mmCIF file of C-alpha atoms in Angstrom:
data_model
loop_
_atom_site.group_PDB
_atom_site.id
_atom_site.type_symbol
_atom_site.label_atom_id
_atom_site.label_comp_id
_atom_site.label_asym_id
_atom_site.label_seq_id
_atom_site.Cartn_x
_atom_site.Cartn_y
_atom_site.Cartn_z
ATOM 1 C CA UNK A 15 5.478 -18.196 -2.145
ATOM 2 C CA UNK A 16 6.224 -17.152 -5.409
ATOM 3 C CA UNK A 17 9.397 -15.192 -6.666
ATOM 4 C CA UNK A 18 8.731 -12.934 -9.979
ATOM 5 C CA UNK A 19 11.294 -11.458 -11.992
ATOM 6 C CA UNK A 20 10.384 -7.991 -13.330
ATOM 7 C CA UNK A 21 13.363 -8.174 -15.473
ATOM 8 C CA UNK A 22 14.779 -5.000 -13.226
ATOM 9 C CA UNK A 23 13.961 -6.672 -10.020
ATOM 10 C CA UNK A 24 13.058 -9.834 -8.150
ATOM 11 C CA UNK A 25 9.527 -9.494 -6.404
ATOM 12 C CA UNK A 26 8.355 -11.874 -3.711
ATOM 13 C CA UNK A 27 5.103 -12.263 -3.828
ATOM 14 C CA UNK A 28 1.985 -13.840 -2.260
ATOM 15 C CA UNK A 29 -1.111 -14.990 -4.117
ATOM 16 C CA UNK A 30 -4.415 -16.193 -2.500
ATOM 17 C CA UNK A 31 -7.056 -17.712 -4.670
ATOM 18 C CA UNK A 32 -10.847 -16.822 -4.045
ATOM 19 C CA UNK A 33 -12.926 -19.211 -2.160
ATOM 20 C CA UNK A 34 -15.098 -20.739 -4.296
ATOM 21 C CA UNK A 35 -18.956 -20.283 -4.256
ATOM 22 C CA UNK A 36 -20.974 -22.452 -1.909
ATOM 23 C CA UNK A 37 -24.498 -23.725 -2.747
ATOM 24 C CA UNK A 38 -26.246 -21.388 0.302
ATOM 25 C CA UNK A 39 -25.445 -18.241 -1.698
ATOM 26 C CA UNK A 40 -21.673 -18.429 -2.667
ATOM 27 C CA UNK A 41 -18.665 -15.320 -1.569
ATOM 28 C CA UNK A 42 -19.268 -11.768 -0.907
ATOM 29 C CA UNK A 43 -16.895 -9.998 -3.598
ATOM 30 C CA UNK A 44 -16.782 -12.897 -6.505
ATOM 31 C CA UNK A 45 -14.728 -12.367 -9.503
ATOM 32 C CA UNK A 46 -12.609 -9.567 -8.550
ATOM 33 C CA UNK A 47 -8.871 -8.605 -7.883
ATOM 34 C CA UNK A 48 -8.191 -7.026 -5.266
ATOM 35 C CA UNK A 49 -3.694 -5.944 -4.645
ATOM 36 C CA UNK A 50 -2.261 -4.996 -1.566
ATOM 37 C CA UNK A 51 0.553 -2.346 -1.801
ATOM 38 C CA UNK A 52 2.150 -2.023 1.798
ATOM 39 C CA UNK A 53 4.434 0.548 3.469
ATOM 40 C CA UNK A 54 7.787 1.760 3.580
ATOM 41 C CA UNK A 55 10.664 1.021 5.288
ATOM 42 C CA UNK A 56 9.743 -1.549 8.467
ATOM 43 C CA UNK A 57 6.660 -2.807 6.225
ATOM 44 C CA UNK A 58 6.409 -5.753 4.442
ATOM 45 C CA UNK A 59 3.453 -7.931 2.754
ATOM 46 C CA UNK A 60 3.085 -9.637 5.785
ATOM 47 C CA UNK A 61 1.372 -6.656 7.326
ATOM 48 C CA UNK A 62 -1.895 -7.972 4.769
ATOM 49 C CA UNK A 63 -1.157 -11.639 5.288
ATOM 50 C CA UNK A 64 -1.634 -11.539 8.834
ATOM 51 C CA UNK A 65 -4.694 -9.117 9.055
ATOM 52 C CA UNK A 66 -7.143 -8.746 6.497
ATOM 53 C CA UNK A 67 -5.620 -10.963 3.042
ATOM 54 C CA UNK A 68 -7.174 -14.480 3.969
ATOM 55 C CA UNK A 69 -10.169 -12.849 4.706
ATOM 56 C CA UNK A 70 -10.914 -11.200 1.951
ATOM 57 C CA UNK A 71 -10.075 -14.506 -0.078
ATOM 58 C CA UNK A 72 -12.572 -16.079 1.855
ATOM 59 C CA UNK A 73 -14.975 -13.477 0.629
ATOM 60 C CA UNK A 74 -14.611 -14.608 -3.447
ATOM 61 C CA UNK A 75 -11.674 -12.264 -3.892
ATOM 62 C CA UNK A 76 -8.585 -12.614 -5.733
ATOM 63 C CA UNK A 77 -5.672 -11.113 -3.523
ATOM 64 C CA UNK A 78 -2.516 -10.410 -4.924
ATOM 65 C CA UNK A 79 0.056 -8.895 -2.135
ATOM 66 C CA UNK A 80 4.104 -8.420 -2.817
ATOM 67 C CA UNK A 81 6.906 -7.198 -1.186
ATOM 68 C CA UNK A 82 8.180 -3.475 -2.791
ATOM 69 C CA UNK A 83 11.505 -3.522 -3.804
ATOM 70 C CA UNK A 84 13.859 -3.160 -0.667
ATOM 71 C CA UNK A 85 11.938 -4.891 1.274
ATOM 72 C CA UNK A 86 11.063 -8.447 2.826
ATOM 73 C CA UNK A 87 11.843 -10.946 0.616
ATOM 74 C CA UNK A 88 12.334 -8.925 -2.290
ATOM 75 C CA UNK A 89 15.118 -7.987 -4.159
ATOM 76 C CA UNK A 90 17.374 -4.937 -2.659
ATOM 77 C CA UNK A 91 19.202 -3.395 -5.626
ATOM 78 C CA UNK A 92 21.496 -0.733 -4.866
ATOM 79 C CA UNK A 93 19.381 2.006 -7.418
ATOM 80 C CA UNK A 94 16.284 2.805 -8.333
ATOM 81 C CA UNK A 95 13.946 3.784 -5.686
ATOM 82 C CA UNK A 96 11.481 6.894 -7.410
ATOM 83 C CA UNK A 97 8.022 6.140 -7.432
ATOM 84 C CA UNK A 98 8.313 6.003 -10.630
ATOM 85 C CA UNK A 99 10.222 2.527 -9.857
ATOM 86 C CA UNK A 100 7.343 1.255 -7.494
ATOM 87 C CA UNK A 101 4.550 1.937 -9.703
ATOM 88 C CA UNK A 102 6.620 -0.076 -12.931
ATOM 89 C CA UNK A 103 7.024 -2.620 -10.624
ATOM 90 C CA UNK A 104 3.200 -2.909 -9.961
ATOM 91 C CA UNK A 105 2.346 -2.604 -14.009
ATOM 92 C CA UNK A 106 5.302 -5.617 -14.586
ATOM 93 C CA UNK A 107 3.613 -7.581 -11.887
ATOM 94 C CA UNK A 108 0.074 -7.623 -13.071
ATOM 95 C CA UNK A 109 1.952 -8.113 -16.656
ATOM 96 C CA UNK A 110 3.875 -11.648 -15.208
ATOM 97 C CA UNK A 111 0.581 -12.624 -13.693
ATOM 98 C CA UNK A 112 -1.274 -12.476 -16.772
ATOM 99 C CA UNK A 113 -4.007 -9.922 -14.918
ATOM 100 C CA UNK A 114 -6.098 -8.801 -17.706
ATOM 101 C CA UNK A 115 -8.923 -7.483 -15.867
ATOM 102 C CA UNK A 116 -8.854 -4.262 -14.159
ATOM 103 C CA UNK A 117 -7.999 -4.541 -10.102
ATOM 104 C CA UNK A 118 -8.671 -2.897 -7.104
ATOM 105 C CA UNK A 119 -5.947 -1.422 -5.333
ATOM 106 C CA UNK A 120 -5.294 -1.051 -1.698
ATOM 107 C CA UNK A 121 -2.329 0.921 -0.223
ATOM 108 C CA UNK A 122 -1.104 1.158 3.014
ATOM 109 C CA UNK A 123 0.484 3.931 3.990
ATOM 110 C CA UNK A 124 3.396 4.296 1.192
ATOM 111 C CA UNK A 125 1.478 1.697 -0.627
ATOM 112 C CA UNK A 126 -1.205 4.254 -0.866
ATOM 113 C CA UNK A 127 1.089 6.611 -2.678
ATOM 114 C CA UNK A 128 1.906 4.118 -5.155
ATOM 115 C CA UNK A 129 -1.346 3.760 -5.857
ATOM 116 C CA UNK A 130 -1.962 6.992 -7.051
ATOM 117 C CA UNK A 131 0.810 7.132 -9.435
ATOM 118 C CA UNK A 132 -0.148 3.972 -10.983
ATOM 119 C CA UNK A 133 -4.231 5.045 -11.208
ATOM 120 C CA UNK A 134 -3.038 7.828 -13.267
ATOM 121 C CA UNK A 135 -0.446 5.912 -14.930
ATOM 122 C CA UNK A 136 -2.735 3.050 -16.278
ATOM 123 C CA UNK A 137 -6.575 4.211 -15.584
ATOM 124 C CA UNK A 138 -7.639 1.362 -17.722
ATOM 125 C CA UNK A 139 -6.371 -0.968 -15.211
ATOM 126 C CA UNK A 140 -8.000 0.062 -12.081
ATOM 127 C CA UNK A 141 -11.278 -0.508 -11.064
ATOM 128 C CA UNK A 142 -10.957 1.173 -7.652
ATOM 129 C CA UNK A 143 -8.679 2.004 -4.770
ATOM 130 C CA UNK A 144 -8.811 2.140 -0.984
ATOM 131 C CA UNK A 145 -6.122 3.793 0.414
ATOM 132 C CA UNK A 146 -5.493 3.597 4.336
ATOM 133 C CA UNK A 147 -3.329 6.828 5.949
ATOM 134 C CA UNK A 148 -2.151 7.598 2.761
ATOM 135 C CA UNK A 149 -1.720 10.824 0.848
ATOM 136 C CA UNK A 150 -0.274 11.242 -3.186
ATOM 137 C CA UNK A 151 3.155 12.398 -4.052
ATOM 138 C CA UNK A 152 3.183 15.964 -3.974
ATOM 139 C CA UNK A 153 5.415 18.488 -2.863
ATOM 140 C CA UNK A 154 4.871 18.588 0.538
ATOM 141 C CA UNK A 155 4.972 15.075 0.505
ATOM 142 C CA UNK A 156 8.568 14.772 -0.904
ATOM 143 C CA UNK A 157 9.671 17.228 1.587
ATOM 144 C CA UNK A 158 7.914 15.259 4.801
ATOM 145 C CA UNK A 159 9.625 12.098 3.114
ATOM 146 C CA UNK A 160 12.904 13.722 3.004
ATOM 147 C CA UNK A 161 12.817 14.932 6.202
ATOM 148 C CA UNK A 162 11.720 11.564 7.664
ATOM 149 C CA UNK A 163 14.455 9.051 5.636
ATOM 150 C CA UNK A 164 16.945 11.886 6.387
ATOM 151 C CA UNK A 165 16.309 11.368 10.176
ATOM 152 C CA UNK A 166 16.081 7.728 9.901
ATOM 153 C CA UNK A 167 19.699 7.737 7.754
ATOM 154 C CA UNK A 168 21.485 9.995 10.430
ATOM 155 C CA UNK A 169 19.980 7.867 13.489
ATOM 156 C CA UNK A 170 20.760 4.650 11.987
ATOM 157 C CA UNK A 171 24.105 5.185 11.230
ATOM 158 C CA UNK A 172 25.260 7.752 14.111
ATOM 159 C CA UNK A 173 24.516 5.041 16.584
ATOM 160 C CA UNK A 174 22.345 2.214 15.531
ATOM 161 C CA UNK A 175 23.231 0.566 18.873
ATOM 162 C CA UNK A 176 21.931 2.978 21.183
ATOM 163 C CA UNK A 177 19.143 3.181 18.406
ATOM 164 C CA UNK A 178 18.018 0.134 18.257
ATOM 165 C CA UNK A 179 17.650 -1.079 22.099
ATOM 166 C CA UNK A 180 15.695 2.049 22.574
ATOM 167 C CA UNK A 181 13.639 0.665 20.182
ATOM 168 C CA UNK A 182 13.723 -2.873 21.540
ATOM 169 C CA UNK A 183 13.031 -1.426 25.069
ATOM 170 C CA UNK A 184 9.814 0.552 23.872
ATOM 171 C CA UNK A 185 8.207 -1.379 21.480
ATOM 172 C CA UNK A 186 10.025 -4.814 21.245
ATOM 173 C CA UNK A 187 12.442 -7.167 19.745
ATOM 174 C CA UNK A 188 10.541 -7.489 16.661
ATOM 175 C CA UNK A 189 10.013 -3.957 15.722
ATOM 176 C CA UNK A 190 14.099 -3.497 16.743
ATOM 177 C CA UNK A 191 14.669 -6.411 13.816
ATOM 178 C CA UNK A 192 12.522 -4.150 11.457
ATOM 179 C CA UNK A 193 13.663 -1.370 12.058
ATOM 180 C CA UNK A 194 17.220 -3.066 11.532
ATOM 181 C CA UNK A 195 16.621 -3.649 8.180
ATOM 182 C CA UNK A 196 14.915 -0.554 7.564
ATOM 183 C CA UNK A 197 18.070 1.405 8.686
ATOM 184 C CA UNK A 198 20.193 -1.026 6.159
ATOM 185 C CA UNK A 199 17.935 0.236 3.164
ATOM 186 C CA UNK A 200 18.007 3.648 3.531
ATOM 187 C CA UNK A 201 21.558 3.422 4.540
ATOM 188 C CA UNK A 202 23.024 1.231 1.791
ATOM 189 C CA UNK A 203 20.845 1.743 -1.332
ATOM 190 C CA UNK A 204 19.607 5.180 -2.786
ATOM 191 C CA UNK A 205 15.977 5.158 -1.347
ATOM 192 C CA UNK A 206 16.699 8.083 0.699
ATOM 193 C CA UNK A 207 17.157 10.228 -1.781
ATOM 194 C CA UNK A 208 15.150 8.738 -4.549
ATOM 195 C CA UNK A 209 11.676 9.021 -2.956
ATOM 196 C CA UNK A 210 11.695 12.719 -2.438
ATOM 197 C CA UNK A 211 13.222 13.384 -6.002
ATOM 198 C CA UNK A 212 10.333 11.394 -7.570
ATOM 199 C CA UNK A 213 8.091 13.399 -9.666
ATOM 200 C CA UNK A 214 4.619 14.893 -7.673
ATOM 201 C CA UNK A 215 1.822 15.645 -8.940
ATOM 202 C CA UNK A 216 -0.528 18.825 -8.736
ATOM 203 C CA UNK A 217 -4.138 19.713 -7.981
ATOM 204 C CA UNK A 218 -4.799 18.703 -12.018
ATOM 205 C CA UNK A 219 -3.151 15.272 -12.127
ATOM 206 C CA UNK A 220 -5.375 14.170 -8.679
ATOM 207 C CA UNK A 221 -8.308 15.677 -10.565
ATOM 208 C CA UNK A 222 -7.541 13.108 -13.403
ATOM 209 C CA UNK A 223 -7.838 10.163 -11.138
ATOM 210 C CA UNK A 224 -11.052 9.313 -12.163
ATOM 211 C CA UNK A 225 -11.959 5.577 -10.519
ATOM 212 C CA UNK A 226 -13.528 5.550 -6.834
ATOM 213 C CA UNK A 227 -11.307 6.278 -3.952
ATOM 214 C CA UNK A 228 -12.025 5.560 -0.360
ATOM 215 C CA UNK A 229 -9.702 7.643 1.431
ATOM 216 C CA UNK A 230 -9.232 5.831 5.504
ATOM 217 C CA UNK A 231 -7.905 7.533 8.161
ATOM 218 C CA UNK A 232 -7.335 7.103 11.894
ATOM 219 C CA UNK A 233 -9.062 10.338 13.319
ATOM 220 C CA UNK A 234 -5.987 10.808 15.840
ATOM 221 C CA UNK A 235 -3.723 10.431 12.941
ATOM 222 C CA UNK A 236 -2.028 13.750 11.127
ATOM 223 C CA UNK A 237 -3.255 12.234 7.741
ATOM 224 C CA UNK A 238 -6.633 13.389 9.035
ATOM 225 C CA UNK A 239 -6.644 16.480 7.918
ATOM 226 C CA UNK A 240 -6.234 15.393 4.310
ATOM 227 C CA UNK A 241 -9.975 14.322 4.197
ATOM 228 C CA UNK A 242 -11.814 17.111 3.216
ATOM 229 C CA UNK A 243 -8.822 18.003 0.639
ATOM 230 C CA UNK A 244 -9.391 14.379 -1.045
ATOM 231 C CA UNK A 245 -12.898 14.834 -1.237
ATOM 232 C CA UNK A 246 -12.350 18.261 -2.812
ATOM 233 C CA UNK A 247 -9.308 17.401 -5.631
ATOM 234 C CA UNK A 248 -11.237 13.539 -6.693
ATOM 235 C CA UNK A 249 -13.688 13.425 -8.707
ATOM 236 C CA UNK A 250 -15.303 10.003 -7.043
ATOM 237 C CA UNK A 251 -13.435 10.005 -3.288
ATOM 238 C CA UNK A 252 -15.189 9.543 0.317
ATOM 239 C CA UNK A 253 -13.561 9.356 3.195
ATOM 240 C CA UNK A 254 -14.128 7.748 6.867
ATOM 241 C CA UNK A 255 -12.104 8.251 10.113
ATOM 242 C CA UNK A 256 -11.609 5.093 12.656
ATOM 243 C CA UNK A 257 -12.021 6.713 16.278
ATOM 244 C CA UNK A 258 -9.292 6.581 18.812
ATOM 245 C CA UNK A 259 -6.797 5.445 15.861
ATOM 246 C CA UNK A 260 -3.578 7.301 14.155
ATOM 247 C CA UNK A 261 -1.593 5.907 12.013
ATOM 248 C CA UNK A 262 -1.278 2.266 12.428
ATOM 249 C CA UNK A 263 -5.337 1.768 11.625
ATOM 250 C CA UNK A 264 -4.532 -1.540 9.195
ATOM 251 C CA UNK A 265 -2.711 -3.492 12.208
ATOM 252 C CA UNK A 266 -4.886 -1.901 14.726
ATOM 253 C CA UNK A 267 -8.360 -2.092 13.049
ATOM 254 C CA UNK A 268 -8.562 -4.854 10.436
ATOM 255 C CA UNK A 269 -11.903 -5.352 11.102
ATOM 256 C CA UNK A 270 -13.453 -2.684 10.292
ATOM 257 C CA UNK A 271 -10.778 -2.142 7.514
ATOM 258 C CA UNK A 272 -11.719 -5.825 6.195
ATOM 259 C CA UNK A 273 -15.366 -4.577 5.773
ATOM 260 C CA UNK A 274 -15.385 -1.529 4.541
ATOM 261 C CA UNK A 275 -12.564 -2.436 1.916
ATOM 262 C CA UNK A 276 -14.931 -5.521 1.110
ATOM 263 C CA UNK A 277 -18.275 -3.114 0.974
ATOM 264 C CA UNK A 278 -16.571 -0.457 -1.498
ATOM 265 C CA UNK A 279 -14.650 -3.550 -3.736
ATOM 266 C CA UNK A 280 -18.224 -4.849 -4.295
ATOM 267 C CA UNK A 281 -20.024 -1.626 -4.892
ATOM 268 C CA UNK A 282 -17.232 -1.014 -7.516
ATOM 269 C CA UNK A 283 -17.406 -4.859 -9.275
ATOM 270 C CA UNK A 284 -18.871 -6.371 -11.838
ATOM 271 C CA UNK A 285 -22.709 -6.998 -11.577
ATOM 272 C CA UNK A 286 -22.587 -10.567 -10.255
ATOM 273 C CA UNK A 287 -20.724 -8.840 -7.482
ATOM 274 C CA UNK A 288 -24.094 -7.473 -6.075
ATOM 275 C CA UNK A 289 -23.824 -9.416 -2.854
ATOM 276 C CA UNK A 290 -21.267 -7.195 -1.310
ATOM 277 C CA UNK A 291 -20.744 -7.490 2.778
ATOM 278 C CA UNK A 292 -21.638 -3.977 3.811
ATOM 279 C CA UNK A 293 -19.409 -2.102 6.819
ATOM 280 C CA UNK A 294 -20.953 -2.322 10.136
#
C-alpha cells in the first residue's frame, strides 16, 4: 500500500509489478500499463484487486489501481468533487509515479467516465481504454447523476436506519457497511452536487477521442443501449455485450472481462506485445 499526495489530495493506491518473462515464451501483455479507475460511491479499488488486477500482472502488465477521492482509503476533503477533480487526480498520479509512457485505461462504471475526460484531456498519454458499463459526461448523464446522488442524499439522511437494514436484509452486511459510507460522502462533502455541475461534453468532443475504445456492457444492463451510439460518435470504438449480465459485469464476469481487456491491451501495445491472450 502506498499513500500519494497530489498536493490537493491524499490518494491510496495499489501498485502490482508485471510478472517477469519466463524462458517457455515469457507474459501475455509485456511492457505495458494498464490503470484501473473504479466506481462511485460504494466502490473502491478493491473491486480490481479482488477480480481481475493480479491477473493481469501475471500476464506482463503493469497495473496501477487507486482509490478516487472520497473513497476507501483515500482522502475525503470536504470540496472538490467535478470531474474535472477526478481526472487531475489521475494526470497528478501518473505525474508522482514517474509514468512516462502512455497507459491503458480501464473504468468501471464512474471510472469509465473519468476516463473519457482524461483521453481528451491528455491524448498523448493514453494508449487505449476499456470501459465496462460506462457512458461519458454529457448532459443526460449529469441529470441521471443528479437524480441518483439526490435520492441517495434524501434516503440516507431521512432514515439511514430503516435504510440501511433493508439493505443488510437484501443484500448483506457488507454492502450495508458500503453503502454506510457512501451515504456519509454524499451527505457530508459536496459530491452531490459537484458531479452533475461538472462540465459534459458533446457529440464533437467524443469525436476527438481518438485512441481505441472497447465499450463492455452487460446485455440486461440499461447502459446497453449506448452501444451502437459509441460505435457511431468514436472514431476507433467496438463494443461487446456479456449475456444474462446488467450492471455489475466486472464482479460478476471477470473472466471474460480479464480476457478481453488483456486481448484489446495487447492489440493496442507496443510490438513486442504481439503475444496477446485472445478472448474466448
Amino acid at each position: 500500500m502506498a499513500i500519494v499526495d497530489t498536493g490537493d489530495v491524499r490518494l491510496h493506491v495499489q501498485r502490482l509489478a508485471a510478472a517477469r518473462p519466463t524462458a517457455s515464451g515469457a507474459t501475455a501483455v509485456p511492457d505495458a500499463t494498464v490503470v484501473l479507475l473504479h466506481g462511485l460511491l460504494t466502490d473502491s479499488l478493491a473491486s480490481y484487486y479482488f477480480t481481475v488486477a493480479p491477473a493481469f500482472a501475471a500476464a506482463g502488465l503493469d497495473v496501477i489501481m487507486y482509490d478516487h477521492r472520497g473513497h476507501g482509503r483515500s482522502g475525503r476533503p470536504e470540496r472538490g468533487y467535478t470531474l474535472g477533480a477526478f481526472v487531475d487526480d489521475l494526470d497528478t498520479l501518473l505525474d508522482r509515479l514517474h509514468v512516462r509512457t502512455p497507459v491503458h485505461l480501464v473504468g468501471n462504471s464512474y471510472g469509465g467516465t473519468v476516463a473519457f475526460g482524461y483521453a481528451l484531456r491528455r491524448p498523448e498519454r493514453v494508449a487505449s481504454m476499456v470501459v465496462i458499463e460506462s457512458e461519458p459526461a454529457t448532459p443526460p448523464w449529469a441529470a441521471k447523476l443528479a437524480g441518483l446522488l439526490e435520492r441517495v442524499r434524501h434516503e440516507m439522511s431521512a432514515n439511514e436506519a430503516a435504510a440501511l437494514d433493508w439493505i443488510a436484509t437484501h443484500h448483506g452486511g457488507h454492502t450495508a457497511r458500503l453503502a454506510k459510507s457512501a451515504g456519509r460522502l454524499v451527505r457530508d462533502t459536496t459530491l452531490a452536487q459537484d458531479i452533475p455541475a461538472s462540465a459534459v461534453l458533446d457529440d464533437d468532443d467524443l469525436g476527438a477521442i481518438r485512441c481505441p475504445v472497447l465499450a463492455l456492457y452487460g446485455a440486461d444492463s440499461d447502459l446497453a443501449v449506448q452501444a451502437p451510439r459509441m460505435r457511431s460518435l468514436l472514431p476507433h470504438c467496438e463494443t461487446e455485450s456479456l449475456p444474462g449480465h446488467q450492471h455489475s459485469v466486472l464482479v460478476e464476469a471477470p473472466g471474460r472481462v480479464r480476457d478481453l481487456v488483456l486481448y484489446w491491451v495487447g492489440r493496442h501495445s507496443r510490438p513486442v506485445a504481439a503475444r496477446a491472450v485472445r478472448a474466448r
